[in-house]
PDB file of C-alpha atoms in Angstrom:
ATOM      1  CA  MET A   1      19.517  89.744  62.352  1.00 91.00           C
ATOM      2  CA  ALA A   2      18.202  92.723  64.264  1.00 94.00           C
ATOM      3  CA  GLU A   3      16.170  90.390  66.475  1.00 95.00           C
ATOM      4  CA  ALA A   4      19.189  88.165  67.146  1.00 96.00           C
ATOM      5  CA  SER A   5      21.262  91.213  68.112  1.00 97.00           C
ATOM      6  CA  ARG A   6      18.481  92.546  70.328  1.00 97.00           C
ATOM      7  CA  LEU A   7      18.163  89.196  72.122  1.00 97.00           C
ATOM      8  CA  ALA A   8      21.913  89.069  72.721  1.00 98.00           C
ATOM      9  CA  GLU A   9      21.833  92.602  74.127  1.00 98.00           C
ATOM     10  CA  GLN A  10      19.095  91.451  76.527  1.00 98.00           C
ATOM     11  CA  GLY A  11      21.350  88.665  77.805  1.00 98.00           C
ATOM     12  CA  TYR A  12      20.086  85.694  75.815  1.00 98.00           C
ATOM     13  CA  THR A  13      22.895  83.355  74.814  1.00 97.00           C
ATOM     14  CA  GLU A  14      21.050  80.764  72.724  1.00 97.00           C
ATOM     15  CA  ILE A  15      18.917  81.156  69.630  1.00 97.00           C
ATOM     16  CA  GLN A  16      16.643  78.470  68.195  1.00 95.00           C
ATOM     17  CA  LEU A  17      15.675  78.883  64.547  1.00 93.00           C
ATOM     18  CA  LEU A  18      12.348  77.153  64.164  1.00 90.00           C
ATOM     19  CA  GLY A  19      10.287  76.449  61.107  1.00 84.00           C
ATOM     20  CA  GLN A  20       8.688  73.866  58.923  1.00 80.00           C
ATOM     21  CA  ASN A  21      11.603  73.080  56.586  1.00 84.00           C
ATOM     22  CA  VAL A  22      13.775  75.749  58.236  1.00 88.00           C
ATOM     23  CA  ASN A  23      16.768  74.853  56.095  1.00 85.00           C
ATOM     24  CA  SER A  24      14.790  75.789  52.964  1.00 87.00           C
ATOM     25  CA  TYR A  25      15.337  79.444  53.954  1.00 90.00           C
ATOM     26  CA  ARG A  26      16.291  81.819  51.165  1.00 89.00           C
ATOM     27  CA  ASP A  27      16.796  85.513  51.896  1.00 88.00           C
ATOM     28  CA  PRO A  28      14.581  87.556  49.557  1.00 88.00           C
ATOM     29  CA  SER A  29      16.828  90.636  49.842  1.00 88.00           C
ATOM     30  CA  PRO A  30      19.627  91.394  47.376  1.00 90.00           C
ATOM     31  CA  ALA A  31      22.051  89.668  49.808  1.00 87.00           C
ATOM     32  CA  GLY A  32      20.358  86.380  48.889  1.00 89.00           C
ATOM     33  CA  TRP A  33      21.634  84.358  51.850  1.00 92.00           C
ATOM     34  CA  ASP A  34      20.899  80.663  51.927  1.00 94.00           C
ATOM     35  CA  PHE A  35      20.356  78.836  55.215  1.00 93.00           C
ATOM     36  CA  ALA A  36      24.063  78.084  55.722  1.00 94.00           C
ATOM     37  CA  ALA A  37      24.862  81.792  55.418  1.00 95.00           C
ATOM     38  CA  LEU A  38      22.071  82.662  57.850  1.00 94.00           C
ATOM     39  CA  LEU A  39      23.467  80.179  60.379  1.00 95.00           C
ATOM     40  CA  GLY A  40      26.881  81.800  60.118  1.00 95.00           C
ATOM     41  CA  LYS A  41      25.488  85.307  60.508  1.00 95.00           C
ATOM     42  CA  VAL A  42      23.402  84.408  63.578  1.00 96.00           C
ATOM     43  CA  ALA A  43      26.366  82.545  65.100  1.00 96.00           C
ATOM     44  CA  SER A  44      28.535  85.635  64.677  1.00 96.00           C
ATOM     45  CA  VAL A  45      26.295  87.855  66.833  1.00 97.00           C
ATOM     46  CA  ALA A  46      28.286  88.958  69.870  1.00 97.00           C
ATOM     47  CA  GLY A  47      27.035  87.240  73.024  1.00 97.00           C
ATOM     48  CA  ILE A  48      25.342  84.297  71.278  1.00 97.00           C
ATOM     49  CA  ARG A  49      26.984  81.054  72.407  1.00 97.00           C
ATOM     50  CA  ARG A  50      24.660  78.462  70.862  1.00 97.00           C
ATOM     51  CA  VAL A  51      22.522  78.343  67.728  1.00 97.00           C
ATOM     52  CA  ARG A  52      20.148  75.444  67.138  1.00 94.00           C
ATOM     53  CA  TYR A  53      17.541  74.826  64.472  1.00 92.00           C
ATOM     54  CA  THR A  54      14.674  72.506  63.739  1.00 88.00           C
ATOM     55  CA  THR A  55      13.013  71.047  61.609  1.00 82.00           C
ATOM     56  CA  SER A  56      15.164  70.291  58.584  1.00 81.00           C
ATOM     57  CA  HIS A  57      13.860  68.893  55.351  1.00 80.00           C
ATOM     58  CA  PRO A  58      16.218  66.238  53.983  1.00 78.00           C
ATOM     59  CA  ARG A  59      15.869  67.632  50.453  1.00 79.00           C
ATOM     60  CA  ASP A  60      17.458  70.906  51.554  1.00 85.00           C
ATOM     61  CA  PHE A  61      20.042  69.511  53.986  1.00 84.00           C
ATOM     62  CA  VAL A  62      23.078  70.221  51.844  1.00 87.00           C
ATOM     63  CA  LYS A  63      26.840  70.111  52.293  1.00 89.00           C
ATOM     64  CA  SER A  64      27.132  73.859  52.914  1.00 92.00           C
ATOM     65  CA  ILE A  65      25.000  73.452  56.061  1.00 91.00           C
ATOM     66  CA  MET A  66      27.206  70.610  57.299  1.00 90.00           C
ATOM     67  CA  ASP A  67      30.298  72.682  56.528  1.00 93.00           C
ATOM     68  CA  ALA A  68      28.914  75.668  58.448  1.00 94.00           C
ATOM     69  CA  MET A  69      28.193  73.453  61.456  1.00 93.00           C
ATOM     70  CA  ASP A  70      31.637  71.890  61.231  1.00 93.00           C
ATOM     71  CA  GLU A  71      33.421  75.244  60.999  1.00 93.00           C
ATOM     72  CA  ASN A  72      31.592  77.144  63.734  1.00 95.00           C
ATOM     73  CA  PRO A  73      31.467  75.822  67.322  1.00 96.00           C
ATOM     74  CA  VAL A  74      28.520  78.104  68.137  1.00 97.00           C
ATOM     75  CA  LEU A  75      26.356  76.022  65.789  1.00 96.00           C
ATOM     76  CA  CYS A  76      25.126  72.965  67.682  1.00 94.00           C
ATOM     77  CA  ASP A  77      25.838  69.686  65.953  1.00 87.00           C
ATOM     78  CA  HIS A  78      22.370  68.235  66.410  1.00 84.00           C
ATOM     79  CA  VAL A  79      20.275  67.721  63.294  1.00 82.00           C
ATOM     80  CA  HIS A  80      16.631  66.660  63.294  1.00 77.00           C
ATOM     81  CA  LEU A  81      15.836  64.936  60.018  1.00 72.00           C
ATOM     82  CA  PRO A  82      12.384  63.376  59.952  1.00 70.00           C
ATOM     83  CA  GLY A  83      12.176  60.108  58.079  1.00 64.00           C
ATOM     84  CA  ALA A  84      14.832  58.081  59.897  1.00 52.00           C
ATOM     85  CA  VAL A  85      17.186  55.689  58.134  1.00 58.00           C
ATOM     86  CA  ARG A  86      15.705  55.715  54.637  1.00 61.00           C
ATOM     87  CA  VAL A  87      16.069  59.497  54.554  1.00 58.00           C
ATOM     88  CA  VAL A  88      19.624  59.530  55.873  1.00 58.00           C
ATOM     89  CA  ALA A  89      20.623  57.084  53.165  1.00 59.00           C
ATOM     90  CA  ASN A  90      20.245  59.868  50.603  1.00 60.00           C
ATOM     91  CA  VAL A  91      20.478  63.072  52.625  1.00 55.00           C
ATOM     92  CA  GLY A  92      21.106  65.939  50.256  1.00 57.00           C
ATOM     93  CA  GLY A  93      22.374  63.420  47.686  1.00 59.00           C
ATOM     94  CA  TYR A  94      25.570  62.902  49.689  1.00 58.00           C
ATOM     95  CA  GLY A  95      24.808  59.602  51.401  1.00 58.00           C
ATOM     96  CA  PRO A  96      25.278  58.328  54.942  1.00 58.00           C
ATOM     97  CA  ALA A  97      29.097  58.501  55.066  1.00 61.00           C
ATOM     98  CA  LEU A  98      29.174  62.261  54.635  1.00 58.00           C
ATOM     99  CA  TYR A  99      26.176  62.714  56.915  1.00 55.00           C
ATOM    100  CA  ALA A 100      27.925  60.736  59.684  1.00 59.00           C
ATOM    101  CA  ARG A 101      30.941  63.007  59.423  1.00 59.00           C
TER     102      ARG A 101
END
């Protein structure tokens, strides 16, 4: 969070969270944020207008991430899920109808 704040203070307006299975993130501190919470915290940094992330693992692409994206306009609504159609059919156990939402 300190890095996100520092970047915003330097005039950056977009942050890209990048990692192999980035949505598998779990905060090891007592706060214990999951990836959806991290997205919300980064999106709330003053001066940040867009937050993107890549690459998601379908196993960890859960409803709370979709809800965070739906509720916060700073979070870009692009999702990269490797594996194409067969993966989307069972994304996070919620199926294609919820994913398409």
